[in-house]
XYZ file of C-alpha atoms in Angstrom:
278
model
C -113.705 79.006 -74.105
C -112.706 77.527 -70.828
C -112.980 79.614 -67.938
C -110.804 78.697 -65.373
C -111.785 79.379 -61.679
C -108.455 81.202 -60.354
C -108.765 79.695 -56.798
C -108.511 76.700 -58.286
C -105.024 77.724 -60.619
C -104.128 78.855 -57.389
C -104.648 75.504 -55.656
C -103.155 73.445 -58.377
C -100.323 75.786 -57.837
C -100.584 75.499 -54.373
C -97.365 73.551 -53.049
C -98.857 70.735 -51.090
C -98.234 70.535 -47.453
C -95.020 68.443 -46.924
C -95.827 64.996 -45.738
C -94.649 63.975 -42.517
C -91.505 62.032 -42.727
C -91.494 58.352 -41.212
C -91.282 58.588 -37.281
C -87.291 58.044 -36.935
C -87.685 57.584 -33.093
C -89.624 54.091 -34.058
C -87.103 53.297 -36.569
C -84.326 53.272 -34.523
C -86.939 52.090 -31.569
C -87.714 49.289 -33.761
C -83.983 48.663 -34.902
C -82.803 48.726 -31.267
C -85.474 46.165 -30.036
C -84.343 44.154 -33.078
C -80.985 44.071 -32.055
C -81.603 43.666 -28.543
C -83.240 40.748 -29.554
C -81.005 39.527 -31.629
C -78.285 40.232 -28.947
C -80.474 38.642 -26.481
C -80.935 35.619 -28.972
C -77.261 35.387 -29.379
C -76.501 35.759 -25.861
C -78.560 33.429 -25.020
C -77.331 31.403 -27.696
C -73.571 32.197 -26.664
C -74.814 30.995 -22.700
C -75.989 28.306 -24.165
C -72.971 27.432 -26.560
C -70.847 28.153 -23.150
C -73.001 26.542 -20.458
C -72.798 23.509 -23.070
C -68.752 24.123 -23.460
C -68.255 24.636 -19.640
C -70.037 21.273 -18.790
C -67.512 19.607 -21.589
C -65.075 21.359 -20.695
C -65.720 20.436 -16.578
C -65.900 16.828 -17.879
C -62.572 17.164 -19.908
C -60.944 19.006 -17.088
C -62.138 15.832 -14.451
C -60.792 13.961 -17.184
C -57.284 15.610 -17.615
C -57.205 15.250 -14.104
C -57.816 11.557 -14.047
C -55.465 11.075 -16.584
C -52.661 13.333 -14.768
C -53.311 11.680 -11.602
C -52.819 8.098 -13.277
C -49.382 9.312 -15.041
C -48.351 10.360 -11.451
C -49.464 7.111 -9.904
C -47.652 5.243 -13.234
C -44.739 7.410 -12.727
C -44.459 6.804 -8.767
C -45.000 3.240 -9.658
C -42.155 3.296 -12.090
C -39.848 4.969 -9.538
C -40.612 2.739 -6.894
C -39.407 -0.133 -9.665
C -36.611 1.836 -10.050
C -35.561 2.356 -6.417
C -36.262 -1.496 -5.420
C -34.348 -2.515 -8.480
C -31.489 0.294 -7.538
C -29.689 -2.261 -4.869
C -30.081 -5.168 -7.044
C -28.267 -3.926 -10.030
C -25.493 -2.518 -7.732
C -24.993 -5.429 -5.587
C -24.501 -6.823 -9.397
C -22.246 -4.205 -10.188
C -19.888 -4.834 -7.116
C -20.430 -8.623 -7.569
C -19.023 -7.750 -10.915
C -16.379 -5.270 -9.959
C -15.560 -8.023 -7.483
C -15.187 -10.659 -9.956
C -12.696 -8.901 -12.519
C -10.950 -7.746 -10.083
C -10.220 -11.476 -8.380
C -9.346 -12.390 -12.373
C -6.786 -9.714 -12.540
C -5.446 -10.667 -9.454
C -4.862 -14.445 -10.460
C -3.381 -12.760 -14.177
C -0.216 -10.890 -12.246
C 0.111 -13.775 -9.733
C 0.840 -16.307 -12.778
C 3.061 -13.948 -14.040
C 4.603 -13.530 -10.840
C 5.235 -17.139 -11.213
C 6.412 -16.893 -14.498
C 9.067 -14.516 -13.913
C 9.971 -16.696 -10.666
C 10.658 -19.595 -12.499
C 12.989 -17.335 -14.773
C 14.247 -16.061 -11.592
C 13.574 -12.767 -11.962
C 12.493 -11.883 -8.195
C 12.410 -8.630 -8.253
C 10.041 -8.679 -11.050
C 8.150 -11.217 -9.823
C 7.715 -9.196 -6.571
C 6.298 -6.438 -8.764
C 3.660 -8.435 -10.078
C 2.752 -10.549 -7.130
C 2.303 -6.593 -5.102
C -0.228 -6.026 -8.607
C -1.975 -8.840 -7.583
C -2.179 -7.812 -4.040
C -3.624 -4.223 -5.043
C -6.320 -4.740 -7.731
C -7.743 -7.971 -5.687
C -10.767 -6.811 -3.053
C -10.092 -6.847 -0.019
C -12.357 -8.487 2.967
C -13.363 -10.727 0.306
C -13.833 -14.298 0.941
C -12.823 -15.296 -2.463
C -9.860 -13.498 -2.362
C -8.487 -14.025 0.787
C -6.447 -17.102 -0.434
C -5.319 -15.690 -3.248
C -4.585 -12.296 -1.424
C -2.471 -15.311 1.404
C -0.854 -17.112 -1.565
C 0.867 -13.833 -3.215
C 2.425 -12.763 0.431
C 3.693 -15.833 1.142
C 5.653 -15.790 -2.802
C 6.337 -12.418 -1.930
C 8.449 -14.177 1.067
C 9.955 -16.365 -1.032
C 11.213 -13.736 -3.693
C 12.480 -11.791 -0.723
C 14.614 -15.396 0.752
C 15.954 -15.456 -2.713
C 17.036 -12.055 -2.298
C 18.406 -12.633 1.293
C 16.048 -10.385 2.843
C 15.124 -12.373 5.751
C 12.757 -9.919 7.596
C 10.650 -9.080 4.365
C 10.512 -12.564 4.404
C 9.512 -13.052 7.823
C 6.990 -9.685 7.415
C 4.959 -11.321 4.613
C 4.963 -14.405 5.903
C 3.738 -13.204 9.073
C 0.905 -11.253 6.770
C -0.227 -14.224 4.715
C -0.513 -16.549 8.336
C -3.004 -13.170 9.581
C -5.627 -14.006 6.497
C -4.764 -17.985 6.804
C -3.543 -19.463 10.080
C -3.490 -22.707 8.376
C -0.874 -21.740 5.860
C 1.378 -24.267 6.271
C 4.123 -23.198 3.585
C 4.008 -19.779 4.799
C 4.859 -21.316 8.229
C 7.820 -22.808 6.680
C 9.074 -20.052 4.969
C 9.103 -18.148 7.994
C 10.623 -21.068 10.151
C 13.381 -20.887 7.334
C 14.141 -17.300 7.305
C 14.452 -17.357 11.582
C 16.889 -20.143 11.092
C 19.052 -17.815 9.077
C 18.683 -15.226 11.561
C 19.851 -17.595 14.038
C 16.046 -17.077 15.877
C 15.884 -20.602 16.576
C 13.176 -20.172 19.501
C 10.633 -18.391 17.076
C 11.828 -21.132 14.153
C 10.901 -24.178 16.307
C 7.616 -22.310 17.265
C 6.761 -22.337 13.922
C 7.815 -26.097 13.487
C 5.301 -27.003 16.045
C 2.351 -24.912 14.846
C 3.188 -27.094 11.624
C 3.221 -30.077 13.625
C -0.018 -28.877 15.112
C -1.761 -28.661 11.519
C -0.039 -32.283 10.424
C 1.150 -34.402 13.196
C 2.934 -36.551 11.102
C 5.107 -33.996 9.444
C 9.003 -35.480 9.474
C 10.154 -31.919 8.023
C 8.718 -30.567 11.087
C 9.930 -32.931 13.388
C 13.459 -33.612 11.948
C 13.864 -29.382 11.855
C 12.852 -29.168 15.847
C 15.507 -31.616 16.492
C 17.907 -30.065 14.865
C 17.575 -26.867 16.343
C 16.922 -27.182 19.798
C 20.621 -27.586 20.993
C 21.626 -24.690 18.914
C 18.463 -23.118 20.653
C 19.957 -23.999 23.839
C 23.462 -23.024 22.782
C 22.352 -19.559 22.007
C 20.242 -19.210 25.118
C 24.096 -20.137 27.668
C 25.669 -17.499 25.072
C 23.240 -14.884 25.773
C 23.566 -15.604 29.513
C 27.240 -15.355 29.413
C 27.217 -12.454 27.386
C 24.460 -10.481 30.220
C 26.410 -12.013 33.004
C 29.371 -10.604 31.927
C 27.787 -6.941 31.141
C 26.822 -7.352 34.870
C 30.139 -8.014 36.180
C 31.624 -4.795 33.984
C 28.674 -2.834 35.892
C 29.677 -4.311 39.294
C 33.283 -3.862 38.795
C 32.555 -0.105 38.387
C 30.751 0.359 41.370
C 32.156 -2.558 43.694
C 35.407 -0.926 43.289
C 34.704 2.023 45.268
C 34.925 -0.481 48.329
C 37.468 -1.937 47.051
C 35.627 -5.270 46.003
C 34.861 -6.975 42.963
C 32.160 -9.168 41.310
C 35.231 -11.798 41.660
C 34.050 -11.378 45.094
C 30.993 -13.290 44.329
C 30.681 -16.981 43.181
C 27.281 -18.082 40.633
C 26.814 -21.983 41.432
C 24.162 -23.849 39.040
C 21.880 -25.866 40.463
C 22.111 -28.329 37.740
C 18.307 -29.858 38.377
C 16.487 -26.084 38.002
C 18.995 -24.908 36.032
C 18.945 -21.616 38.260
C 22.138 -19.755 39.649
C 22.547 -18.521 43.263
C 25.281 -16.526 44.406
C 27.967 -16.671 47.338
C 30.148 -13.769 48.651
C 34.313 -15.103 49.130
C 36.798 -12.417 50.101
């Protein structure tokens, strides 16, 4: 028979004394130090990663830089190009504009022409004042054309009988060519039929002044210096006796008269002088 020892039932039975649990303070101790560190590591890694990125990035900024400094330069470069080449292409733009516009010009003058020659003036005059308005002006290369279609304008209008649109384009077409010697002319013509026979040998002698041997010129001068002269002792007579109506008036408040007065010619001047007879 087994004897058993209570105290030691009693110490089997015993619950043991509970055993102290891990320390949590070196747990979490532990765990914070490990994640500090592995913060730190990453930090450090992460400084790293972004010291490496901001030197890269620093080198791809001076490099963006570069690169938008050279556009600007390309781009200043290219409007430079652009402004010097600005006058060149309009210079060839008006020399263009210039050029269709002389060739426009020379179109409605032929038809002018045409329609002349089918004597249909007022047409004509139409086309030749077309001519006149699309050709440049102060143009060197279209001054003779710009002359030629106001001097057919002055024919149209002779055809017409309208001797002082004659005489007016005439006179316009002599301003851009002095030398225009059918202009001349034409104006000489239309003063003959306005009996201006001073101004028609004027322009007979400017002719004769451009071609010395001109027998037009010359045979026209000729003929109209003694109806020149005629028309000179008709407007004389005509003045003298529109001053003897106004003397009258007045002289016969003294009971005189212009009959009182005698005008003698001095046939070698040509000049009058006067003498008082009761």
């Amino acid at each position: 028979m087994v004897v058993i020892d209570p105290e030691e039932t009693v110490l089997e039975n015993t619950p043991k004394p509970p055993q102290p649990a891990p320390s949590t303070s070196k747990t979490t101790t532990d765990s914070t130090r490990s994640e500090t560190t592995t913060t730190t590591t990453k930090a450090a890694a992460v400084k790293v990663s972004d010291s490496d990125g901001f030197e890269t990035a620093s080198e791809s900024g001076v490099s963006d830089n570069e690169e938008e400094q050279e556009e600007n330069i390309n781009k200043e470069i290219s409007s430079k190009n652009i402004t010097e080449d600005q006058p060149k292409q309009d210079t060839q733009n008006d020399d263009e504009l210039i050029q269709r516009g002389i060739e426009e010009a020379n179109e409605a003058k032929l038809e002018g022409n045409r329609l002349f020659g089918n004597g249909q003036y007022e047409e004509a005059l139409l086309q030749y004042d077309v001519a006149l308005q699309v050709s440049p002006p102060d143009v060197p290369s279209s001054i003779e054309l710009r002359s030629i279609c106001h001097s057919n304008r002055g024919v149209c209008f002779m055809k017409l009988g309208k001797f002082e649109d004659t005489i007016k384009e005439c006179s316009k077409a002599l301003e851009l060519n002095p030398s225009y010697m059918k202009a001349l002319v034409r104006r000489g013509e239309a003063h003959e039929k306005l009996e201006h026979f001073e101004e028609a040998i004027a322009d007979m002698k400017k002719i004769l002044e451009l071609d010395p041997s001109n027998d037009q010129a010359k045979r026209t001068i000729r003929r109209l210096e003694p109806l020149a002269a005629a028309k000179r002792e008709k407007m004389k007579e005509e003045m003298i006796g529109k001053l003897k109506d106004m003397g009258n008036s007045l002289l016969g408040r003294f009971g005189m008269s212009v009959d009182n007065f005698k005008a003698v010619q001095d046939p070698n001047t040509g000049s009058y002088s006067i003498s008082f007879q009761r």
